[in-house]
């Protein structure tokens, strides 16, 4: 007896928290963790809709699996980049990575 | 010959010389031989055509001529005047009547003779002269092309004037001749004189040219006023239309005969200038600075004749202006000026030493005769004397040129280039050295003096005396005044002519120059001989029927009837309308004028021979008249001091005015001042523009640029390079956009508001 | 009723852990909280009858990605890292923006409350989980699996995802390969 909208609200909250983390955290790894949170929120959204509207079809689940996959790949590459940047500049503070300035 | 053919030939008469002018000037200028050949072609063509046309007219039936004097009349539309669409045009054209015919005979022949003469005068065939603009004695004139170019233009202009059918075209020819006389008098433009005090004074040719042009210009301005008034009064400038009896009658009704008289005097002023009457006579003696052919053509055949020709043409106007309704002051003015000039010039000629100077004053005097004749109503007499004078004066000038050539040859021979070859005191005995020149000069001189019966001058001068006497007999006191004055002048004419012949040709040579003179070449002597034929024979066409013995033999005063036919009917009508004093009539014979002319001619010649010829002057002997006349001789020799008087009264003040006022105040002060002002204002304007530009474009643009930079400074702050800030901004923007879209589409109040706007827009 | 309580507990847990992730200064603690959050999400999947996905979540996220994150933290750590501030200079703005963002999302739900009711009600669709036979639920994995290899359905994205993983693998190694002048 859980309305769909409750799942959606949870997902939205999780997403907003993740968004806050992306915008507000100093450490690059922390930003990446917040991105994972956002992706998870999206997944929740997908699965909720799948269950409530078309549970007999593969769409929802398949899409959620794809999101999972892409998130994993992206996390791997992102962390590798962070490590590489740390090696160059001895810093993982996102604010200091502003060579695109102006 | 049909009338169309005659008209065409008439158009072609001035065309030959004018065409020669253009070809010479444009193409043949460098080639001296080609130049004179072309010039000869021009004048010979006009001679042939002119004589053809004139003789055609002359052989027309006399009664037909009296009623239709204008035998040839051909005109072209020239200028649209008045209402263009009404098609009234000012017409320019040619017309030939008996007066034109006799002029053509004289002018074409004399001019052609002068052209032939000029080739020899300028020593064509001799080694080429080197210095330009001065006479190169004994050498070929280097600027011969220019000479013949100007002479051709002159001849063309004169012929244009003669055949013109209206006053404007006549004036065109008049002015062109004025220019040509300026150019030709000043032909030796680089010549300067370095003279000793006792030699004959000369002014440089270029000054003489300016003097001639300016003096005649003064007269031409007044004449132009007359022409304008003429057009106003008659509505046309055509002679036969304007000066017909009907037209004159209308004009008298409209503006009155005295007004026509004043108009006639205005036009007469042109003659005073062009024909060198007092007070505008001063240019003609100085015009002797030009080469002798120029003197001949300007002062005998053409230019001065044009002045007299013009007033003969407008004679009906003068007659009406001086007639019963007009003012007799008109005729007194004209005749008075003429007679006075005749006498004055004759007295001056008596005391001149320059061989051409005597002839110059002689010309002035003879023109005075013609003008005086016209003043007393002698239309035909004036025309007659004009024609005969043209022949024998041209002859005299050419002969004098031959004399001068001989003297120069003698000078070259003895290497004396300081003695003036034109001074008669240094001549003498030339009848042996230059026989042809002597005899032709003699014939011309006799014609000038009026040697009875055998010379043309006698018949024409006699006619003038007869007219004056007749006028007096009709009750006009002017007649006797004119007769007496002209008689004295005629006496002096014969006297100074004999003086001239004696000094030049008789006795023994007084200087080595005369000693070594020799006859001139054939180019020069043949024209002399041909002209002397006319100097003798031209008068025989005018023997009055009433003349004792000869008259009844010839029994036809051809000249009188022929030329008289030009205005015979007009004058008859005018007389019947009581607008003129007398019509053209055959003069009754009277012994008084005949006696007068015989006495003065023979008397003058005798006295002249007695003083100068009987015992000819010897070397260094003073002129026999100097001592007896004393200061009078000086007065005459210095030409009555007219030049000095004009210098003080007119020339100095004018020059001073132009230098002080016109140049300083008007030109430098006013005109230059305005120009400087304009330039200054432009400069100031330019500086102002520059400053404005700097301000506006410079600073304003800079300000705009600064604003942009400021804006970019602000917006640059967006590009911090920090990704998190980008994320924040993006999220905010997305949120706002989403909110707007949601609100517009789904949120109640906003939705309604938006729908209403959408409805309104659609 | 029970269901709702369970749901609320799991949601609260997940969200709390998420908050800890984004606020903890100590990154290691944040990483642990992340793992817990993942666990919570897996629990939600179970509630949604997506068992396979819950298992995948545990394996992939908690088992791999979290470990990866921890490794990254270890390798980018400097001495005394816990004294560094957790938030950057725009934290305040970020909070406001996140609240606005959630506000927008919630507004959508509110606007569409007719379609997505906010109150549990058995009669209205989407107000409660639709009843499903167990068959369908059990079959869901099979259907999903078949969809991955069916040429008409999702075989292409499946293959591309595989390639993507390969690329990520290789790329990550290359990017993170230490060079001579780098610090180890």
CSV table of C-alpha atoms in Angstrom, one decimal, chain B residues 2-306:
chain,number,residue,atom,x,y,z
B,2,UNK,CA,19.9,81.9,-111.1
B,3,UNK,CA,19.2,83.4,-107.8
B,4,UNK,CA,20.0,80.2,-105.8
B,5,UNK,CA,23.4,80.0,-107.5
B,6,UNK,CA,24.1,83.6,-106.7
B,7,UNK,CA,23.1,83.1,-103.1
B,8,UNK,CA,25.4,80.1,-102.8
B,9,UNK,CA,28.3,82.0,-104.4
B,10,UNK,CA,27.6,84.9,-102.0
B,11,UNK,CA,27.8,82.5,-99.0
B,12,UNK,CA,31.1,81.2,-100.4
B,13,UNK,CA,32.7,84.6,-100.8
B,14,UNK,CA,33.9,85.0,-97.2
B,15,UNK,CA,34.3,81.2,-96.9
B,16,UNK,CA,37.5,81.0,-98.9
B,17,UNK,CA,39.7,83.2,-96.8
B,18,UNK,CA,38.2,82.0,-93.5
B,19,UNK,CA,38.8,78.4,-94.6
B,20,UNK,CA,42.4,79.4,-95.5
B,21,UNK,CA,42.8,80.8,-92.0
B,22,UNK,CA,41.7,77.6,-90.3
B,23,UNK,CA,43.9,75.4,-92.5
B,24,UNK,CA,46.9,77.6,-92.1
B,25,UNK,CA,46.5,77.9,-88.3
B,26,UNK,CA,45.8,74.2,-87.7
B,27,UNK,CA,48.1,72.5,-90.2
B,28,UNK,CA,50.3,74.7,-92.4
B,29,UNK,CA,51.7,77.2,-89.9
B,30,UNK,CA,55.2,75.8,-90.1
B,31,UNK,CA,55.3,75.7,-93.8
B,32,UNK,CA,55.7,79.2,-95.0
B,33,UNK,CA,55.3,78.5,-98.7
B,34,UNK,CA,52.2,76.4,-98.2
B,35,UNK,CA,50.8,79.1,-96.0
B,36,UNK,CA,50.9,81.9,-98.6
B,37,UNK,CA,49.7,79.5,-101.3
B,38,UNK,CA,46.7,78.7,-99.2
B,39,UNK,CA,46.1,82.3,-98.4
B,40,UNK,CA,46.3,83.1,-102.1
B,41,UNK,CA,43.8,80.4,-102.9
B,42,UNK,CA,41.4,81.9,-100.3
B,43,UNK,CA,41.5,85.4,-101.6
B,44,UNK,CA,41.6,84.5,-105.3
B,45,UNK,CA,38.5,82.4,-104.8
B,46,UNK,CA,36.8,85.3,-103.1
B,47,UNK,CA,37.9,87.6,-105.9
B,48,UNK,CA,36.5,85.4,-108.5
B,49,UNK,CA,33.3,84.8,-106.6
B,50,UNK,CA,32.9,88.4,-105.5
B,51,UNK,CA,33.3,89.8,-109.0
B,52,UNK,CA,31.0,87.2,-110.4
B,53,UNK,CA,28.3,88.1,-108.0
B,54,UNK,CA,28.9,91.8,-108.3
B,55,UNK,CA,28.9,91.8,-112.1
B,56,UNK,CA,25.7,89.7,-112.0
B,57,UNK,CA,24.1,92.3,-110.0
B,58,UNK,CA,25.6,95.1,-112.1
B,59,UNK,CA,24.1,93.7,-115.2
B,60,UNK,CA,20.6,93.5,-113.8
B,61,UNK,CA,18.1,95.8,-115.3
B,62,UNK,CA,18.2,99.2,-113.5
B,63,UNK,CA,14.5,99.7,-113.1
B,64,UNK,CA,14.2,96.3,-111.7
B,65,UNK,CA,17.0,97.2,-109.3
B,66,UNK,CA,15.3,100.3,-108.1
B,67,UNK,CA,12.2,98.4,-107.0
B,68,UNK,CA,14.0,95.3,-105.8
B,69,UNK,CA,17.5,96.4,-104.8
B,70,UNK,CA,18.3,93.3,-102.8
B,71,UNK,CA,19.2,90.9,-105.6
B,72,UNK,CA,20.5,88.1,-103.5
B,73,UNK,CA,19.0,87.4,-100.1
B,74,UNK,CA,19.6,84.2,-98.3
B,75,UNK,CA,19.3,83.6,-94.5
B,76,UNK,CA,19.4,80.7,-92.1
B,77,UNK,CA,17.6,80.4,-88.8
B,78,UNK,CA,20.2,81.1,-86.1
B,79,UNK,CA,18.6,81.7,-82.7
B,80,UNK,CA,15.2,81.0,-81.4
B,81,UNK,CA,13.8,84.2,-80.0
B,82,UNK,CA,10.6,85.0,-78.2
B,83,UNK,CA,8.3,82.1,-78.0
B,84,UNK,CA,10.2,79.1,-79.1
B,85,UNK,CA,7.1,77.3,-80.2
B,86,UNK,CA,5.9,80.1,-82.3
B,87,UNK,CA,8.9,79.6,-84.4
B,88,UNK,CA,10.3,83.1,-84.6
B,89,UNK,CA,14.0,82.9,-85.2
B,90,UNK,CA,16.7,85.4,-85.4
B,91,UNK,CA,18.0,84.9,-88.9
B,92,UNK,CA,21.6,85.4,-90.1
B,93,UNK,CA,22.3,85.6,-93.7
B,94,UNK,CA,23.8,87.3,-96.7
B,95,UNK,CA,22.3,89.9,-99.0
B,96,UNK,CA,23.7,91.6,-102.1
B,97,UNK,CA,22.5,94.9,-103.4
B,98,UNK,CA,24.3,97.4,-105.5
B,99,UNK,CA,26.2,98.9,-102.6
B,100,UNK,CA,27.4,95.5,-101.6
B,101,UNK,CA,28.3,94.8,-105.2
B,102,UNK,CA,30.6,97.8,-105.6
B,103,UNK,CA,32.2,97.0,-102.2
B,104,UNK,CA,32.8,93.5,-103.4
B,105,UNK,CA,34.6,94.7,-106.5
B,106,UNK,CA,36.9,97.0,-104.5
B,107,UNK,CA,37.6,94.9,-101.5
B,108,UNK,CA,38.3,91.6,-103.1
B,109,UNK,CA,40.6,93.2,-105.7
B,110,UNK,CA,42.5,95.3,-103.3
B,111,UNK,CA,42.9,92.6,-100.8
B,112,UNK,CA,44.1,90.1,-103.4
B,113,UNK,CA,46.6,92.6,-104.6
B,114,UNK,CA,47.9,93.1,-101.1
B,115,UNK,CA,48.2,89.3,-100.6
B,116,UNK,CA,50.3,89.0,-103.7
B,117,UNK,CA,52.4,92.0,-102.6
B,118,UNK,CA,52.9,90.5,-99.1
B,119,UNK,CA,54.8,87.5,-100.4
B,120,UNK,CA,57.4,89.8,-102.0
B,121,UNK,CA,57.4,92.2,-99.1
B,122,UNK,CA,58.3,89.5,-96.6
B,123,UNK,CA,61.2,88.5,-98.9
B,124,UNK,CA,60.0,85.0,-99.7
B,125,UNK,CA,62.8,83.1,-101.3
B,126,UNK,CA,65.5,85.0,-99.5
B,127,UNK,CA,67.5,83.3,-96.7
B,128,UNK,CA,65.3,82.7,-93.6
B,129,UNK,CA,65.3,85.2,-90.9
B,130,UNK,CA,66.4,83.9,-87.5
B,131,UNK,CA,64.9,86.3,-84.9
B,132,UNK,CA,61.2,85.9,-84.3
B,133,UNK,CA,59.0,88.9,-83.7
B,134,UNK,CA,61.2,91.6,-85.2
B,135,UNK,CA,61.6,92.5,-88.8
B,136,UNK,CA,64.5,90.6,-90.3
B,137,UNK,CA,65.7,93.0,-93.0
B,138,UNK,CA,66.4,91.4,-96.4
B,139,UNK,CA,65.6,88.0,-95.0
B,140,UNK,CA,62.5,85.9,-95.3
B,141,UNK,CA,60.0,86.5,-92.5
B,142,UNK,CA,60.1,83.4,-90.2
B,143,UNK,CA,56.5,83.9,-89.0
B,144,UNK,CA,55.1,84.1,-92.5
B,145,UNK,CA,52.5,81.4,-91.7
B,146,UNK,CA,51.1,83.4,-88.8
B,147,UNK,CA,51.0,86.5,-91.0
B,148,UNK,CA,49.0,84.9,-93.7
B,149,UNK,CA,46.8,83.2,-91.2
B,150,UNK,CA,45.8,86.5,-89.6
B,151,UNK,CA,45.5,88.2,-93.0
B,152,UNK,CA,43.2,85.5,-94.3
B,153,UNK,CA,41.0,85.8,-91.2
B,154,UNK,CA,41.0,89.5,-91.7
B,155,UNK,CA,39.9,89.2,-95.3
B,156,UNK,CA,37.3,86.7,-94.4
B,157,UNK,CA,35.9,89.0,-91.7
B,158,UNK,CA,35.8,92.0,-94.0
B,159,UNK,CA,34.0,90.1,-96.7
B,160,UNK,CA,31.6,88.7,-94.1
B,161,UNK,CA,30.9,92.3,-93.0
B,162,UNK,CA,30.3,93.4,-96.6
B,163,UNK,CA,27.8,90.6,-97.5
B,164,UNK,CA,26.1,90.6,-94.1
B,165,UNK,CA,22.3,91.2,-94.3
B,166,UNK,CA,21.9,92.3,-90.7
B,167,UNK,CA,23.6,94.5,-88.2
B,168,UNK,CA,24.7,91.8,-85.9
B,169,UNK,CA,26.6,89.8,-88.5
B,170,UNK,CA,28.2,93.0,-89.6
B,171,UNK,CA,29.2,93.6,-86.0
B,172,UNK,CA,30.7,90.1,-85.9
B,173,UNK,CA,32.9,90.9,-88.9
B,174,UNK,CA,33.7,94.3,-87.4
B,175,UNK,CA,35.0,92.8,-84.2
B,176,UNK,CA,37.0,90.0,-85.8
B,177,UNK,CA,38.7,92.7,-87.9
B,178,UNK,CA,39.4,94.5,-84.7
B,179,UNK,CA,41.2,91.5,-83.3
B,180,UNK,CA,43.1,90.9,-86.5
B,181,UNK,CA,44.2,94.5,-86.6
B,182,UNK,CA,45.5,94.1,-83.1
B,183,UNK,CA,47.4,90.9,-84.0
B,184,UNK,CA,48.8,92.3,-87.2
B,185,UNK,CA,49.8,95.7,-86.0
B,186,UNK,CA,51.6,93.9,-83.2
B,187,UNK,CA,53.0,91.4,-85.6
B,188,UNK,CA,56.6,92.3,-84.7
B,189,UNK,CA,55.8,91.8,-81.1
B,190,UNK,CA,59.4,91.8,-79.9
B,191,UNK,CA,60.5,94.9,-81.7
B,192,UNK,CA,61.8,97.7,-79.5
B,193,UNK,CA,63.1,101.1,-80.6
B,194,UNK,CA,66.2,102.9,-79.4
B,195,UNK,CA,65.8,106.3,-81.1
B,196,UNK,CA,67.7,109.5,-81.0
B,197,UNK,CA,65.6,112.7,-80.2
B,198,UNK,CA,65.7,114.1,-83.7
B,199,UNK,CA,64.4,111.0,-85.4
B,200,UNK,CA,60.7,110.3,-86.0
B,201,UNK,CA,59.2,109.0,-82.7
B,202,UNK,CA,57.9,105.4,-82.7
B,203,UNK,CA,56.1,103.4,-80.0
B,204,UNK,CA,56.7,99.7,-79.9
B,205,UNK,CA,54.3,97.7,-82.2
B,206,UNK,CA,52.8,95.8,-79.2
B,207,UNK,CA,51.9,99.1,-77.6
B,208,UNK,CA,50.5,100.4,-80.9
B,209,UNK,CA,48.4,97.2,-81.1
B,210,UNK,CA,46.9,97.7,-77.7
B,211,UNK,CA,46.3,101.4,-78.4
B,212,UNK,CA,44.4,100.5,-81.6
B,213,UNK,CA,42.3,97.9,-80.0
B,214,UNK,CA,41.4,99.9,-76.9
B,215,UNK,CA,40.5,103.0,-78.8
B,216,UNK,CA,38.2,101.2,-81.2
B,217,UNK,CA,36.8,99.2,-78.2
B,218,UNK,CA,35.6,102.4,-76.6
B,219,UNK,CA,33.7,103.2,-79.8
B,220,UNK,CA,32.4,99.6,-80.2
B,221,UNK,CA,30.8,99.7,-76.8
B,222,UNK,CA,28.7,102.7,-77.7
B,223,UNK,CA,27.9,101.1,-81.1
B,224,UNK,CA,26.7,98.0,-79.4
B,225,UNK,CA,24.3,100.1,-77.4
B,226,UNK,CA,23.1,101.5,-80.7
B,227,UNK,CA,22.6,98.0,-82.1
B,228,UNK,CA,20.7,96.9,-79.0
B,229,UNK,CA,18.4,99.9,-79.3
B,230,UNK,CA,18.1,99.3,-83.0
B,231,UNK,CA,16.8,95.8,-82.3
B,232,UNK,CA,14.4,97.1,-79.7
B,233,UNK,CA,13.1,99.8,-82.0
B,234,UNK,CA,12.7,97.8,-85.1
B,235,UNK,CA,12.3,94.2,-83.9
B,236,UNK,CA,14.8,93.0,-86.4
B,237,UNK,CA,18.4,93.6,-87.3
B,238,UNK,CA,18.0,92.9,-91.0
B,239,UNK,CA,18.8,96.0,-93.0
B,240,UNK,CA,16.3,95.7,-95.8
B,241,UNK,CA,13.5,94.9,-93.3
B,242,UNK,CA,14.4,97.4,-90.6
B,243,UNK,CA,15.4,100.3,-92.9
B,244,UNK,CA,12.4,100.1,-95.3
B,245,UNK,CA,10.2,103.1,-95.5
B,246,UNK,CA,7.3,101.3,-93.8
B,247,UNK,CA,9.4,100.2,-90.9
B,248,UNK,CA,11.0,103.6,-90.4
B,249,UNK,CA,7.6,105.2,-90.5
B,250,UNK,CA,6.3,102.9,-87.8
B,251,UNK,CA,9.4,103.6,-85.7
B,252,UNK,CA,8.9,107.3,-86.0
B,253,UNK,CA,5.4,106.9,-84.8
B,254,UNK,CA,6.5,104.7,-81.9
B,255,UNK,CA,9.6,106.5,-80.6
B,256,UNK,CA,9.9,109.6,-82.6
B,257,UNK,CA,12.5,110.7,-85.2
B,258,UNK,CA,14.8,112.5,-82.7
B,259,UNK,CA,15.2,109.2,-80.9
B,260,UNK,CA,16.1,107.6,-84.2
B,261,UNK,CA,18.6,110.4,-84.6
B,262,UNK,CA,20.3,109.6,-81.3
B,263,UNK,CA,20.3,105.9,-82.3
B,264,UNK,CA,22.1,106.9,-85.5
B,265,UNK,CA,24.6,108.8,-83.6
B,266,UNK,CA,25.3,105.8,-81.3
B,267,UNK,CA,26.0,103.7,-84.3
B,268,UNK,CA,28.0,106.5,-85.8
B,269,UNK,CA,30.3,106.4,-82.8
B,270,UNK,CA,31.4,103.0,-84.0
B,271,UNK,CA,32.5,104.6,-87.2
B,272,UNK,CA,34.3,107.4,-85.3
B,273,UNK,CA,36.4,104.7,-83.7
B,274,UNK,CA,36.8,102.3,-86.6
B,275,UNK,CA,37.4,104.9,-89.3
B,276,UNK,CA,39.6,107.0,-87.0
B,277,UNK,CA,37.7,110.2,-86.9
B,278,UNK,CA,38.4,112.9,-84.3
B,279,UNK,CA,38.4,112.3,-81.3
B,280,UNK,CA,39.3,108.6,-81.7
B,281,UNK,CA,41.8,109.1,-84.5
B,282,UNK,CA,44.9,108.6,-82.4
B,283,UNK,CA,45.3,104.9,-83.1
B,284,UNK,CA,45.7,105.0,-86.8
B,285,UNK,CA,49.1,106.7,-87.1
B,286,UNK,CA,50.6,104.4,-84.6
B,287,UNK,CA,49.1,101.5,-86.4
B,288,UNK,CA,51.8,102.1,-89.0
B,289,UNK,CA,54.1,100.0,-86.8
B,290,UNK,CA,52.7,97.0,-88.5
B,291,UNK,CA,54.1,95.7,-91.7
B,292,UNK,CA,53.2,97.8,-94.8
B,293,UNK,CA,50.7,95.2,-96.3
B,294,UNK,CA,48.9,95.4,-93.0
B,295,UNK,CA,48.7,99.2,-93.2
B,296,UNK,CA,47.4,98.9,-96.7
B,297,UNK,CA,44.7,96.4,-96.0
B,298,UNK,CA,43.6,97.9,-92.7
B,299,UNK,CA,43.8,101.5,-93.6
B,300,UNK,CA,42.9,101.5,-97.1
B,301,UNK,CA,40.9,98.6,-98.4
B,302,UNK,CA,39.2,97.1,-95.4
B,303,UNK,CA,38.9,98.1,-91.8
B,304,UNK,CA,38.5,101.8,-92.0
B,305,UNK,CA,36.3,101.3,-95.0
B,306,UNK,CA,34.1,99.1,-92.9
